[in-house]
Amino acid sequence: QCLRVRGDSMAPTIQDGAFIIIDHKQRSLPAWSAPPRKAPKTPAHPDRIFVFLHSGLVRMKRLRDLGERFVAIVSDNGEVHPTEIIRLGRDAGFKIIGRVVWWDVRA
């Protein structure tokens, strides 16, 4: 599925107005763990980007499984959109639609 993005929460990675492609088969979050202290340099954002329903809104963010049914919702534009922590089953209508596998990088 191809969608057009609205908003600046994932800037500079994905800009307002960009197109994204979603893989609906990828709906589960990989377990996340903090990198070791002496780990080699990794990408600044190792978390995958997902499109999901949350409180009746379709949203696109990085999702991090924190364990114990907690999920972090992380924006790349963290100064404007701080990280949210939700608990599955307690927060209204959380459902992963699919993982973003491609986006338009034209500005």
PDB file of N, CA and C in Angstrom:
ATOM      1  N   GLN A   1       0.850  -1.169   0.000  1.00  0.00           N
ATOM      2  CA  GLN A   1       0.000   0.000   0.000  1.00  0.00           C
ATOM      3  C   GLN A   1       0.892   1.227   0.000  1.00  0.00           C
ATOM      4  N   CYS A   2       0.481   2.241  -0.747  1.00  0.00           N
ATOM      5  CA  CYS A   2       1.213   3.499  -0.839  1.00  0.00           C
ATOM      6  C   CYS A   2       0.364   4.606  -0.211  1.00  0.00           C
ATOM      7  N   LEU A   3       0.984   5.387   0.671  1.00  0.00           N
ATOM      8  CA  LEU A   3       0.298   6.498   1.336  1.00  0.00           C
ATOM      9  C   LEU A   3       1.143   7.761   1.241  1.00  0.00           C
ATOM     10  N   ARG A   4       0.499   8.904   1.378  1.00  0.00           N
ATOM     11  CA  ARG A   4       1.207  10.180   1.449  1.00  0.00           C
ATOM     12  C   ARG A   4       1.259  10.616   2.916  1.00  0.00           C
ATOM     13  N   VAL A   5       2.440  11.058   3.348  1.00  0.00           N
ATOM     14  CA  VAL A   5       2.674  11.450   4.736  1.00  0.00           C
ATOM     15  C   VAL A   5       2.220  12.889   4.964  1.00  0.00           C
ATOM     16  N   ARG A   6       1.613  13.109   6.132  1.00  0.00           N
ATOM     17  CA  ARG A   6       1.277  14.472   6.561  1.00  0.00           C
ATOM     18  C   ARG A   6       1.907  14.699   7.924  1.00  0.00           C
ATOM     19  N   GLY A   7       2.629  15.788   8.070  1.00  0.00           N
ATOM     20  CA  GLY A   7       3.214  16.134   9.357  1.00  0.00           C
ATOM     21  C   GLY A   7       4.729  16.072   9.351  1.00  0.00           C
ATOM     22  N   ASP A   8       5.309  16.588  10.437  1.00  0.00           N
ATOM     23  CA  ASP A   8       6.759  16.713  10.525  1.00  0.00           C
ATOM     24  C   ASP A   8       7.387  15.827  11.592  1.00  0.00           C
ATOM     25  N   SER A   9       6.638  14.900  12.157  1.00  0.00           N
ATOM     26  CA  SER A   9       7.162  14.127  13.283  1.00  0.00           C
ATOM     27  C   SER A   9       8.307  13.195  12.898  1.00  0.00           C
ATOM     28  N   MET A  10       8.408  12.806  11.643  1.00  0.00           N
ATOM     29  CA  MET A  10       9.488  11.907  11.233  1.00  0.00           C
ATOM     30  C   MET A  10      10.580  12.628  10.438  1.00  0.00           C
ATOM     31  N   ALA A  11      10.505  13.958  10.371  1.00  0.00           N
ATOM     32  CA  ALA A  11      11.559  14.733   9.705  1.00  0.00           C
ATOM     33  C   ALA A  11      12.818  14.681  10.557  1.00  0.00           C
ATOM     34  N   PRO A  12      13.967  14.646   9.988  1.00  0.00           N
ATOM     35  CA  PRO A  12      14.280  14.821   8.574  1.00  0.00           C
ATOM     36  C   PRO A  12      14.246  13.530   7.758  1.00  0.00           C
ATOM     37  N   THR A  13      14.015  12.371   8.395  1.00  0.00           N
ATOM     38  CA  THR A  13      14.048  11.099   7.665  1.00  0.00           C
ATOM     39  C   THR A  13      12.958  11.044   6.603  1.00  0.00           C
ATOM     40  N   ILE A  14      11.732  11.301   6.997  1.00  0.00           N
ATOM     41  CA  ILE A  14      10.600  11.287   6.068  1.00  0.00           C
ATOM     42  C   ILE A  14       9.910  12.637   6.173  1.00  0.00           C
ATOM     43  N   GLN A  15       9.872  13.357   5.075  1.00  0.00           N
ATOM     44  CA  GLN A  15       9.347  14.718   5.041  1.00  0.00           C
ATOM     45  C   GLN A  15       7.829  14.747   4.841  1.00  0.00           C
ATOM     46  N   ASP A  16       7.225  15.835   5.259  1.00  0.00           N
ATOM     47  CA  ASP A  16       5.809  16.088   5.009  1.00  0.00           C
ATOM     48  C   ASP A  16       5.552  16.021   3.508  1.00  0.00           C
ATOM     49  N   GLY A  17       4.549  15.278   3.092  1.00  0.00           N
ATOM     50  CA  GLY A  17       4.201  15.156   1.681  1.00  0.00           C
ATOM     51  C   GLY A  17       4.868  13.998   0.964  1.00  0.00           C
ATOM     52  N   ALA A  18       5.796  13.307   1.619  1.00  0.00           N
ATOM     53  CA  ALA A  18       6.479  12.172   0.989  1.00  0.00           C
ATOM     54  C   ALA A  18       5.512  11.000   0.831  1.00  0.00           C
ATOM     55  N   PHE A  19       5.832  10.133  -0.114  1.00  0.00           N
ATOM     56  CA  PHE A  19       5.087   8.887  -0.275  1.00  0.00           C
ATOM     57  C   PHE A  19       5.815   7.786   0.460  1.00  0.00           C
ATOM     58  N   ILE A  20       5.048   6.857   1.057  1.00  0.00           N
ATOM     59  CA  ILE A  20       5.619   5.689   1.723  1.00  0.00           C
ATOM     60  C   ILE A  20       4.939   4.433   1.186  1.00  0.00           C
ATOM     61  N   ILE A  21       5.653   3.317   1.253  1.00  0.00           N
ATOM     62  CA  ILE A  21       5.079   2.013   0.922  1.00  0.00           C
ATOM     63  C   ILE A  21       5.100   1.172   2.188  1.00  0.00           C
ATOM     64  N   ILE A  22       3.965   0.534   2.465  1.00  0.00           N
ATOM     65  CA  ILE A  22       3.783  -0.253   3.684  1.00  0.00           C
ATOM     66  C   ILE A  22       3.682  -1.732   3.329  1.00  0.00           C
ATOM     67  N   ASP A  23       4.416  -2.561   4.081  1.00  0.00           N
ATOM     68  CA  ASP A  23       4.302  -4.011   3.972  1.00  0.00           C
ATOM     69  C   ASP A  23       3.354  -4.477   5.080  1.00  0.00           C
ATOM     70  N   HIS A  24       2.148  -4.871   4.689  1.00  0.00           N
ATOM     71  CA  HIS A  24       1.124  -5.274   5.656  1.00  0.00           C
ATOM     72  C   HIS A  24       1.432  -6.613   6.330  1.00  0.00           C
ATOM     73  N   LYS A  25       2.367  -7.377   5.805  1.00  0.00           N
ATOM     74  CA  LYS A  25       2.718  -8.659   6.408  1.00  0.00           C
ATOM     75  C   LYS A  25       3.619  -8.485   7.633  1.00  0.00           C
ATOM     76  N   GLN A  26       4.280  -7.339   7.738  1.00  0.00           N
ATOM     77  CA  GLN A  26       5.197  -7.097   8.857  1.00  0.00           C
ATOM     78  C   GLN A  26       4.468  -6.307   9.938  1.00  0.00           C
ATOM     79  N   ARG A  27       3.884  -7.026  10.889  1.00  0.00           N
ATOM     80  CA  ARG A  27       3.066  -6.392  11.931  1.00  0.00           C
ATOM     81  C   ARG A  27       3.578  -6.642  13.345  1.00  0.00           C
ATOM     82  N   SER A  28       4.661  -7.363  13.478  1.00  0.00           N
ATOM     83  CA  SER A  28       5.155  -7.631  14.825  1.00  0.00           C
ATOM     84  C   SER A  28       6.441  -6.854  15.081  1.00  0.00           C
ATOM     85  N   LEU A  29       6.612  -6.481  16.329  1.00  0.00           N
ATOM     86  CA  LEU A  29       7.785  -5.709  16.723  1.00  0.00           C
ATOM     87  C   LEU A  29       8.903  -6.645  17.150  1.00  0.00           C
ATOM     88  N   PRO A  30      10.113  -6.417  16.646  1.00  0.00           N
ATOM     89  CA  PRO A  30      11.224  -7.216  17.147  1.00  0.00           C
ATOM     90  C   PRO A  30      11.557  -6.780  18.570  1.00  0.00           C
ATOM     91  N   ALA A  31      12.029  -7.695  19.372  1.00  0.00           N
ATOM     92  CA  ALA A  31      12.428  -7.349  20.741  1.00  0.00           C
ATOM     93  C   ALA A  31      13.592  -6.369  20.679  1.00  0.00           C
ATOM     94  N   TRP A  32      13.560  -5.382  21.542  1.00  0.00           N
ATOM     95  CA  TRP A  32      14.605  -4.358  21.569  1.00  0.00           C
ATOM     96  C   TRP A  32      15.436  -4.533  22.823  1.00  0.00           C
ATOM     97  N   SER A  33      16.731  -4.309  22.675  1.00  0.00           N
ATOM     98  CA  SER A  33      17.605  -4.290  23.845  1.00  0.00           C
ATOM     99  C   SER A  33      18.639  -3.202  23.636  1.00  0.00           C
ATOM    100  N   ALA A  34      19.089  -2.627  24.716  1.00  0.00           N
ATOM    101  CA  ALA A  34      20.088  -1.571  24.626  1.00  0.00           C
ATOM    102  C   ALA A  34      21.374  -2.137  24.037  1.00  0.00           C
ATOM    103  N   PRO A  35      22.054  -1.370  23.179  1.00  0.00           N
ATOM    104  CA  PRO A  35      23.305  -1.870  22.616  1.00  0.00           C
ATOM    105  C   PRO A  35      24.373  -1.983  23.696  1.00  0.00           C
ATOM    106  N   PRO A  36      25.317  -2.916  23.545  1.00  0.00           N
ATOM    107  CA  PRO A  36      26.387  -3.024  24.534  1.00  0.00           C
ATOM    108  C   PRO A  36      27.216  -1.744  24.568  1.00  0.00           C
ATOM    109  N   ARG A  37      27.870  -1.508  25.672  1.00  0.00           N
ATOM    110  CA  ARG A  37      28.629  -0.266  25.850  1.00  0.00           C
ATOM    111  C   ARG A  37      29.717  -0.097  24.807  1.00  0.00           C
ATOM    112  N   LYS A  38      30.345  -1.180  24.378  1.00  0.00           N
ATOM    113  CA  LYS A  38      31.441  -1.078  23.420  1.00  0.00           C
ATOM    114  C   LYS A  38      31.037  -1.620  22.061  1.00  0.00           C
ATOM    115  N   ALA A  39      29.793  -1.415  21.706  1.00  0.00           N
ATOM    116  CA  ALA A  39      29.292  -1.906  20.424  1.00  0.00           C
ATOM    117  C   ALA A  39      29.848  -1.051  19.289  1.00  0.00           C
ATOM    118  N   PRO A  40      30.020  -1.633  18.119  1.00  0.00           N
ATOM    119  CA  PRO A  40      30.422  -0.822  16.968  1.00  0.00           C
ATOM    120  C   PRO A  40      29.329   0.185  16.649  1.00  0.00           C
ATOM    121  N   LYS A  41      29.704   1.232  15.944  1.00  0.00           N
ATOM    122  CA  LYS A  41      28.728   2.275  15.604  1.00  0.00           C
ATOM    123  C   LYS A  41      27.595   1.664  14.795  1.00  0.00           C
ATOM    124  N   THR A  42      26.393   2.025  15.186  1.00  0.00           N
ATOM    125  CA  THR A  42      25.200   1.549  14.495  1.00  0.00           C
ATOM    126  C   THR A  42      24.439   2.763  13.988  1.00  0.00           C
ATOM    127  N   PRO A  43      23.470   2.564  13.112  1.00  0.00           N
ATOM    128  CA  PRO A  43      22.679   3.701  12.645  1.00  0.00           C
ATOM    129  C   PRO A  43      22.047   4.449  13.815  1.00  0.00           C
ATOM    130  N   ALA A  44      21.846   5.741  13.633  1.00  0.00           N
ATOM    131  CA  ALA A  44      21.283   6.577  14.697  1.00  0.00           C
ATOM    132  C   ALA A  44      19.894   6.106  15.106  1.00  0.00           C
ATOM    133  N   HIS A  45      19.148   5.499  14.193  1.00  0.00           N
ATOM    134  CA  HIS A  45      17.781   5.061  14.472  1.00  0.00           C
ATOM    135  C   HIS A  45      17.634   3.583  14.093  1.00  0.00           C
ATOM    136  N   PRO A  46      17.986   2.665  14.989  1.00  0.00           N
ATOM    137  CA  PRO A  46      17.885   1.245  14.640  1.00  0.00           C
ATOM    138  C   PRO A  46      16.455   0.721  14.621  1.00  0.00           C
ATOM    139  N   ASP A  47      15.508   1.458  15.208  1.00  0.00           N
ATOM    140  CA  ASP A  47      14.124   0.989  15.262  1.00  0.00           C
ATOM    141  C   ASP A  47      13.459   1.117  13.901  1.00  0.00           C
ATOM    142  N   ARG A  48      12.619   0.157  13.603  1.00  0.00           N
ATOM    143  CA  ARG A  48      11.887   0.175  12.335  1.00  0.00           C
ATOM    144  C   ARG A  48      10.712   1.139  12.426  1.00  0.00           C
ATOM    145  N   ILE A  49      10.296   1.623  11.261  1.00  0.00           N
ATOM    146  CA  ILE A  49       9.181   2.570  11.178  1.00  0.00           C
ATOM    147  C   ILE A  49       7.918   1.787  10.813  1.00  0.00           C
ATOM    148  N   PHE A  50       6.845   2.039  11.561  1.00  0.00           N
ATOM    149  CA  PHE A  50       5.581   1.356  11.339  1.00  0.00           C
ATOM    150  C   PHE A  50       4.455   2.370  11.154  1.00  0.00           C
ATOM    151  N   VAL A  51       3.405   1.932  10.473  1.00  0.00           N
ATOM    152  CA  VAL A  51       2.143   2.660  10.418  1.00  0.00           C
ATOM    153  C   VAL A  51       1.202   1.882  11.325  1.00  0.00           C
ATOM    154  N   PHE A  52       0.488   2.604  12.189  1.00  0.00           N
ATOM    155  CA  PHE A  52      -0.352   1.940  13.173  1.00  0.00           C
ATOM    156  C   PHE A  52      -1.550   2.809  13.518  1.00  0.00           C
ATOM    157  N   LEU A  53      -2.565   2.175  14.091  1.00  0.00           N
ATOM    158  CA  LEU A  53      -3.731   2.877  14.621  1.00  0.00           C
ATOM    159  C   LEU A  53      -3.516   3.072  16.105  1.00  0.00           C
ATOM    160  N   HIS A  54      -3.798   4.283  16.577  1.00  0.00           N
ATOM    161  CA  HIS A  54      -3.690   4.552  18.011  1.00  0.00           C
ATOM    162  C   HIS A  54      -4.716   5.615  18.357  1.00  0.00           C
ATOM    163  N   SER A  55      -5.636   5.274  19.221  1.00  0.00           N
ATOM    164  CA  SER A  55      -6.712   6.188  19.634  1.00  0.00           C
ATOM    165  C   SER A  55      -7.471   6.757  18.441  1.00  0.00           C
ATOM    166  N   GLY A  56      -7.736   5.904  17.459  1.00  0.00           N
ATOM    167  CA  GLY A  56      -8.520   6.319  16.303  1.00  0.00           C
ATOM    168  C   GLY A  56      -7.756   7.068  15.230  1.00  0.00           C
ATOM    169  N   LEU A  57      -6.455   7.265  15.406  1.00  0.00           N
ATOM    170  CA  LEU A  57      -5.637   7.978  14.425  1.00  0.00           C
ATOM    171  C   LEU A  57      -4.682   7.021  13.732  1.00  0.00           C
ATOM    172  N   VAL A  58      -4.466   7.234  12.429  1.00  0.00           N
ATOM    173  CA  VAL A  58      -3.431   6.497  11.712  1.00  0.00           C
ATOM    174  C   VAL A  58      -2.143   7.279  11.894  1.00  0.00           C
ATOM    175  N   ARG A  59      -1.118   6.614  12.437  1.00  0.00           N
ATOM    176  CA  ARG A  59       0.145   7.287  12.745  1.00  0.00           C
ATOM    177  C   ARG A  59       1.311   6.514  12.136  1.00  0.00           C
ATOM    178  N   MET A  60       2.447   7.219  11.969  1.00  0.00           N
ATOM    179  CA  MET A  60       3.670   6.603  11.465  1.00  0.00           C
ATOM    180  C   MET A  60       4.819   7.037  12.365  1.00  0.00           C
ATOM    181  N   LYS A  61       5.452   6.077  13.018  1.00  0.00           N
ATOM    182  CA  LYS A  61       6.559   6.358  13.941  1.00  0.00           C
ATOM    183  C   LYS A  61       7.450   5.124  14.039  1.00  0.00           C
ATOM    184  N   ARG A  62       8.566   5.313  14.710  1.00  0.00           N
ATOM    185  CA  ARG A  62       9.401   4.179  15.072  1.00  0.00           C
ATOM    186  C   ARG A  62       8.784   3.552  16.323  1.00  0.00           C
ATOM    187  N   LEU A  63       8.700   2.233  16.342  1.00  0.00           N
ATOM    188  CA  LEU A  63       8.126   1.532  17.493  1.00  0.00           C
ATOM    189  C   LEU A  63       9.194   0.652  18.116  1.00  0.00           C
ATOM    190  N   ARG A  64       9.233   0.657  19.431  1.00  0.00           N
ATOM    191  CA  ARG A  64      10.221  -0.112  20.178  1.00  0.00           C
ATOM    192  C   ARG A  64       9.502  -0.932  21.238  1.00  0.00           C
ATOM    193  N   ASP A  65       9.619  -2.249  21.144  1.00  0.00           N
ATOM    194  CA  ASP A  65       9.033  -3.143  22.138  1.00  0.00           C
ATOM    195  C   ASP A  65       9.913  -3.105  23.377  1.00  0.00           C
ATOM    196  N   LEU A  66       9.372  -2.587  24.474  1.00  0.00           N
ATOM    197  CA  LEU A  66      10.129  -2.457  25.711  1.00  0.00           C
ATOM    198  C   LEU A  66       9.941  -3.650  26.643  1.00  0.00           C
ATOM    199  N   GLY A  67       9.108  -4.591  26.243  1.00  0.00           N
ATOM    200  CA  GLY A  67       8.826  -5.743  27.097  1.00  0.00           C
ATOM    201  C   GLY A  67       7.695  -5.421  28.065  1.00  0.00           C
ATOM    202  N   GLU A  68       7.202  -6.447  28.733  1.00  0.00           N
ATOM    203  CA  GLU A  68       6.112  -6.274  29.699  1.00  0.00           C
ATOM    204  C   GLU A  68       4.900  -5.561  29.093  1.00  0.00           C
ATOM    205  N   ARG A  69       4.706  -5.717  27.784  1.00  0.00           N
ATOM    206  CA  ARG A  69       3.597  -5.117  27.027  1.00  0.00           C
ATOM    207  C   ARG A  69       3.681  -3.594  26.913  1.00  0.00           C
ATOM    208  N   PHE A  70       4.870  -3.031  27.116  1.00  0.00           N
ATOM    209  CA  PHE A  70       5.079  -1.595  26.912  1.00  0.00           C
ATOM    210  C   PHE A  70       5.730  -1.368  25.559  1.00  0.00           C
ATOM    211  N   VAL A  71       5.288  -0.307  24.874  1.00  0.00           N
ATOM    212  CA  VAL A  71       5.830   0.064  23.565  1.00  0.00           C
ATOM    213  C   VAL A  71       6.182   1.544  23.599  1.00  0.00           C
ATOM    214  N   ALA A  72       7.371   1.870  23.085  1.00  0.00           N
ATOM    215  CA  ALA A  72       7.770   3.272  22.927  1.00  0.00           C
ATOM    216  C   ALA A  72       7.417   3.700  21.513  1.00  0.00           C
ATOM    217  N   ILE A  73       6.794   4.864  21.388  1.00  0.00           N
ATOM    218  CA  ILE A  73       6.466   5.472  20.105  1.00  0.00           C
ATOM    219  C   ILE A  73       7.440   6.632  19.932  1.00  0.00           C
ATOM    220  N   VAL A  74       8.353   6.497  18.960  1.00  0.00           N
ATOM    221  CA  VAL A  74       9.486   7.416  18.837  1.00  0.00           C
ATOM    222  C   VAL A  74       9.421   8.180  17.515  1.00  0.00           C
ATOM    223  N   SER A  75       9.492   9.504  17.606  1.00  0.00           N
ATOM    224  CA  SER A  75       9.551  10.378  16.430  1.00  0.00           C
ATOM    225  C   SER A  75      11.002  10.716  16.136  1.00  0.00           C
ATOM    226  N   ASP A  76      11.332  10.897  14.865  1.00  0.00           N
ATOM    227  CA  ASP A  76      12.676  11.361  14.526  1.00  0.00           C
ATOM    228  C   ASP A  76      12.837  12.833  14.873  1.00  0.00           C
ATOM    229  N   ASN A  77      11.750  13.572  14.884  1.00  0.00           N
ATOM    230  CA  ASN A  77      11.751  14.992  15.241  1.00  0.00           C
ATOM    231  C   ASN A  77      11.393  15.099  16.729  1.00  0.00           C
ATOM    232  N   GLY A  78      12.268  14.546  17.571  1.00  0.00           N
ATOM    233  CA  GLY A  78      11.997  14.413  18.990  1.00  0.00           C
ATOM    234  C   GLY A  78      11.900  15.716  19.759  1.00  0.00           C
ATOM    235  N   GLU A  79      12.480  16.792  19.240  1.00  0.00           N
ATOM    236  CA  GLU A  79      12.386  18.085  19.931  1.00  0.00           C
ATOM    237  C   GLU A  79      10.959  18.622  19.919  1.00  0.00           C
ATOM    238  N   VAL A  80      10.235  18.315  18.859  1.00  0.00           N
ATOM    239  CA  VAL A  80       8.855  18.785  18.720  1.00  0.00           C
ATOM    240  C   VAL A  80       7.860  17.719  19.158  1.00  0.00           C
ATOM    241  N   HIS A  81       8.197  16.454  18.917  1.00  0.00           N
ATOM    242  CA  HIS A  81       7.302  15.333  19.218  1.00  0.00           C
ATOM    243  C   HIS A  81       8.034  14.352  20.131  1.00  0.00           C
ATOM    244  N   PRO A  82       7.902  14.498  21.454  1.00  0.00           N
ATOM    245  CA  PRO A  82       8.635  13.624  22.388  1.00  0.00           C
ATOM    246  C   PRO A  82       8.149  12.172  22.327  1.00  0.00           C
ATOM    247  N   THR A  83       9.016  11.276  22.787  1.00  0.00           N
ATOM    248  CA  THR A  83       8.703   9.850  22.838  1.00  0.00           C
ATOM    249  C   THR A  83       7.521   9.600  23.772  1.00  0.00           C
ATOM    250  N   GLU A  84       6.644   8.701  23.346  1.00  0.00           N
ATOM    251  CA  GLU A  84       5.491   8.305  24.149  1.00  0.00           C
ATOM    252  C   GLU A  84       5.678   6.845  24.563  1.00  0.00           C
ATOM    253  N   ILE A  85       5.233   6.507  25.745  1.00  0.00           N
ATOM    254  CA  ILE A  85       5.247   5.115  26.212  1.00  0.00           C
ATOM    255  C   ILE A  85       3.796   4.708  26.445  1.00  0.00           C
ATOM    256  N   ILE A  86       3.394   3.595  25.805  1.00  0.00           N
ATOM    257  CA  ILE A  86       2.034   3.108  25.994  1.00  0.00           C
ATOM    258  C   ILE A  86       2.093   1.669  26.492  1.00  0.00           C
ATOM    259  N   ARG A  87       1.019   1.243  27.105  1.00  0.00           N
ATOM    260  CA  ARG A  87       0.905  -0.151  27.540  1.00  0.00           C
ATOM    261  C   ARG A  87      -0.179  -0.818  26.709  1.00  0.00           C
ATOM    262  N   LEU A  88       0.194  -1.868  26.009  1.00  0.00           N
ATOM    263  CA  LEU A  88      -0.757  -2.564  25.151  1.00  0.00           C
ATOM    264  C   LEU A  88      -1.893  -3.121  25.988  1.00  0.00           C
ATOM    265  N   GLY A  89      -3.091  -2.982  25.470  1.00  0.00           N
ATOM    266  CA  GLY A  89      -4.268  -3.459  26.175  1.00  0.00           C
ATOM    267  C   GLY A  89      -4.910  -2.401  27.054  1.00  0.00           C
ATOM    268  N   ARG A  90      -4.158  -1.380  27.408  1.00  0.00           N
ATOM    269  CA  ARG A  90      -4.704  -0.303  28.240  1.00  0.00           C
ATOM    270  C   ARG A  90      -4.937   0.959  27.417  1.00  0.00           C
ATOM    271  N   ASP A  91      -4.167   1.158  26.369  1.00  0.00           N
ATOM    272  CA  ASP A  91      -4.316   2.352  25.539  1.00  0.00           C
ATOM    273  C   ASP A  91      -5.219   2.031  24.366  1.00  0.00           C
ATOM    274  N   ALA A  92      -6.117   2.945  24.115  1.00  0.00           N
ATOM    275  CA  ALA A  92      -7.209   2.726  23.160  1.00  0.00           C
ATOM    276  C   ALA A  92      -6.722   2.363  21.766  1.00  0.00           C
ATOM    277  N   GLY A  93      -7.210   1.248  21.292  1.00  0.00           N
ATOM    278  CA  GLY A  93      -7.109   0.870  19.898  1.00  0.00           C
ATOM    279  C   GLY A  93      -5.737   0.885  19.268  1.00  0.00           C
ATOM    280  N   PHE A  94      -4.734   0.294  19.865  1.00  0.00           N
ATOM    281  CA  PHE A  94      -3.415   0.209  19.238  1.00  0.00           C
ATOM    282  C   PHE A  94      -3.368  -1.027  18.358  1.00  0.00           C
ATOM    283  N   LYS A  95      -3.064  -0.815  17.070  1.00  0.00           N
ATOM    284  CA  LYS A  95      -2.975  -1.933  16.135  1.00  0.00           C
ATOM    285  C   LYS A  95      -1.967  -1.565  15.051  1.00  0.00           C
ATOM    286  N   ILE A  96      -0.991  -2.430  14.842  1.00  0.00           N
ATOM    287  CA  ILE A  96       0.009  -2.191  13.792  1.00  0.00           C
ATOM    288  C   ILE A  96      -0.605  -2.556  12.444  1.00  0.00           C
ATOM    289  N   ILE A  97      -0.526  -1.619  11.506  1.00  0.00           N
ATOM    290  CA  ILE A  97      -1.030  -1.836  10.149  1.00  0.00           C
ATOM    291  C   ILE A  97       0.048  -2.499   9.300  1.00  0.00           C
ATOM    292  N   GLY A  98       1.284  -2.051   9.448  1.00  0.00           N
ATOM    293  CA  GLY A  98       2.388  -2.620   8.680  1.00  0.00           C
ATOM    294  C   GLY A  98       3.650  -1.790   8.843  1.00  0.00           C
ATOM    295  N   ARG A  99       4.748  -2.328   8.309  1.00  0.00           N
ATOM    296  CA  ARG A  99       6.035  -1.659   8.415  1.00  0.00           C
ATOM    297  C   ARG A  99       6.306  -0.843   7.154  1.00  0.00           C
ATOM    298  N   VAL A 100       6.864   0.341   7.343  1.00  0.00           N
ATOM    299  CA  VAL A 100       7.261   1.182   6.202  1.00  0.00           C
ATOM    300  C   VAL A 100       8.538   0.580   5.617  1.00  0.00           C
ATOM    301  N   VAL A 101       8.484   0.208   4.338  1.00  0.00           N
ATOM    302  CA  VAL A 101       9.626  -0.432   3.690  1.00  0.00           C
ATOM    303  C   VAL A 101      10.294   0.463   2.654  1.00  0.00           C
ATOM    304  N   TRP A 102       9.651   1.577   2.307  1.00  0.00           N
ATOM    305  CA  TRP A 102      10.229   2.511   1.335  1.00  0.00           C
ATOM    306  C   TRP A 102       9.572   3.862   1.529  1.00  0.00           C
ATOM    307  N   TRP A 103      10.356   4.933   1.280  1.00  0.00           N
ATOM    308  CA  TRP A 103       9.773   6.284   1.279  1.00  0.00           C
ATOM    309  C   TRP A 103      10.482   7.137   0.262  1.00  0.00           C
ATOM    310  N   ASP A 104       9.756   8.139  -0.190  1.00  0.00           N
ATOM    311  CA  ASP A 104      10.240   9.102  -1.178  1.00  0.00           C
ATOM    312  C   ASP A 104      11.142  10.103  -0.450  1.00  0.00           C
ATOM    313  N   VAL A 105      12.361  10.270  -0.910  1.00  0.00           N
ATOM    314  CA  VAL A 105      13.300  11.157  -0.225  1.00  0.00           C
ATOM    315  C   VAL A 105      13.397  12.541  -0.865  1.00  0.00           C
ATOM    316  N   ARG A 106      12.595  12.801  -1.864  1.00  0.00           N
ATOM    317  CA  ARG A 106      12.615  14.132  -2.478  1.00  0.00           C
ATOM    318  C   ARG A 106      12.096  15.165  -1.509  1.00  0.00           C
ATOM    319  N   ALA A 107      12.757  16.292  -1.423  1.00  0.00           N
ATOM    320  CA  ALA A 107      12.332  17.362  -0.513  1.00  0.00           C
ATOM    321  C   ALA A 107      11.325  18.272  -1.187  1.00  0.00           C
TER     322      ALA A 107
END
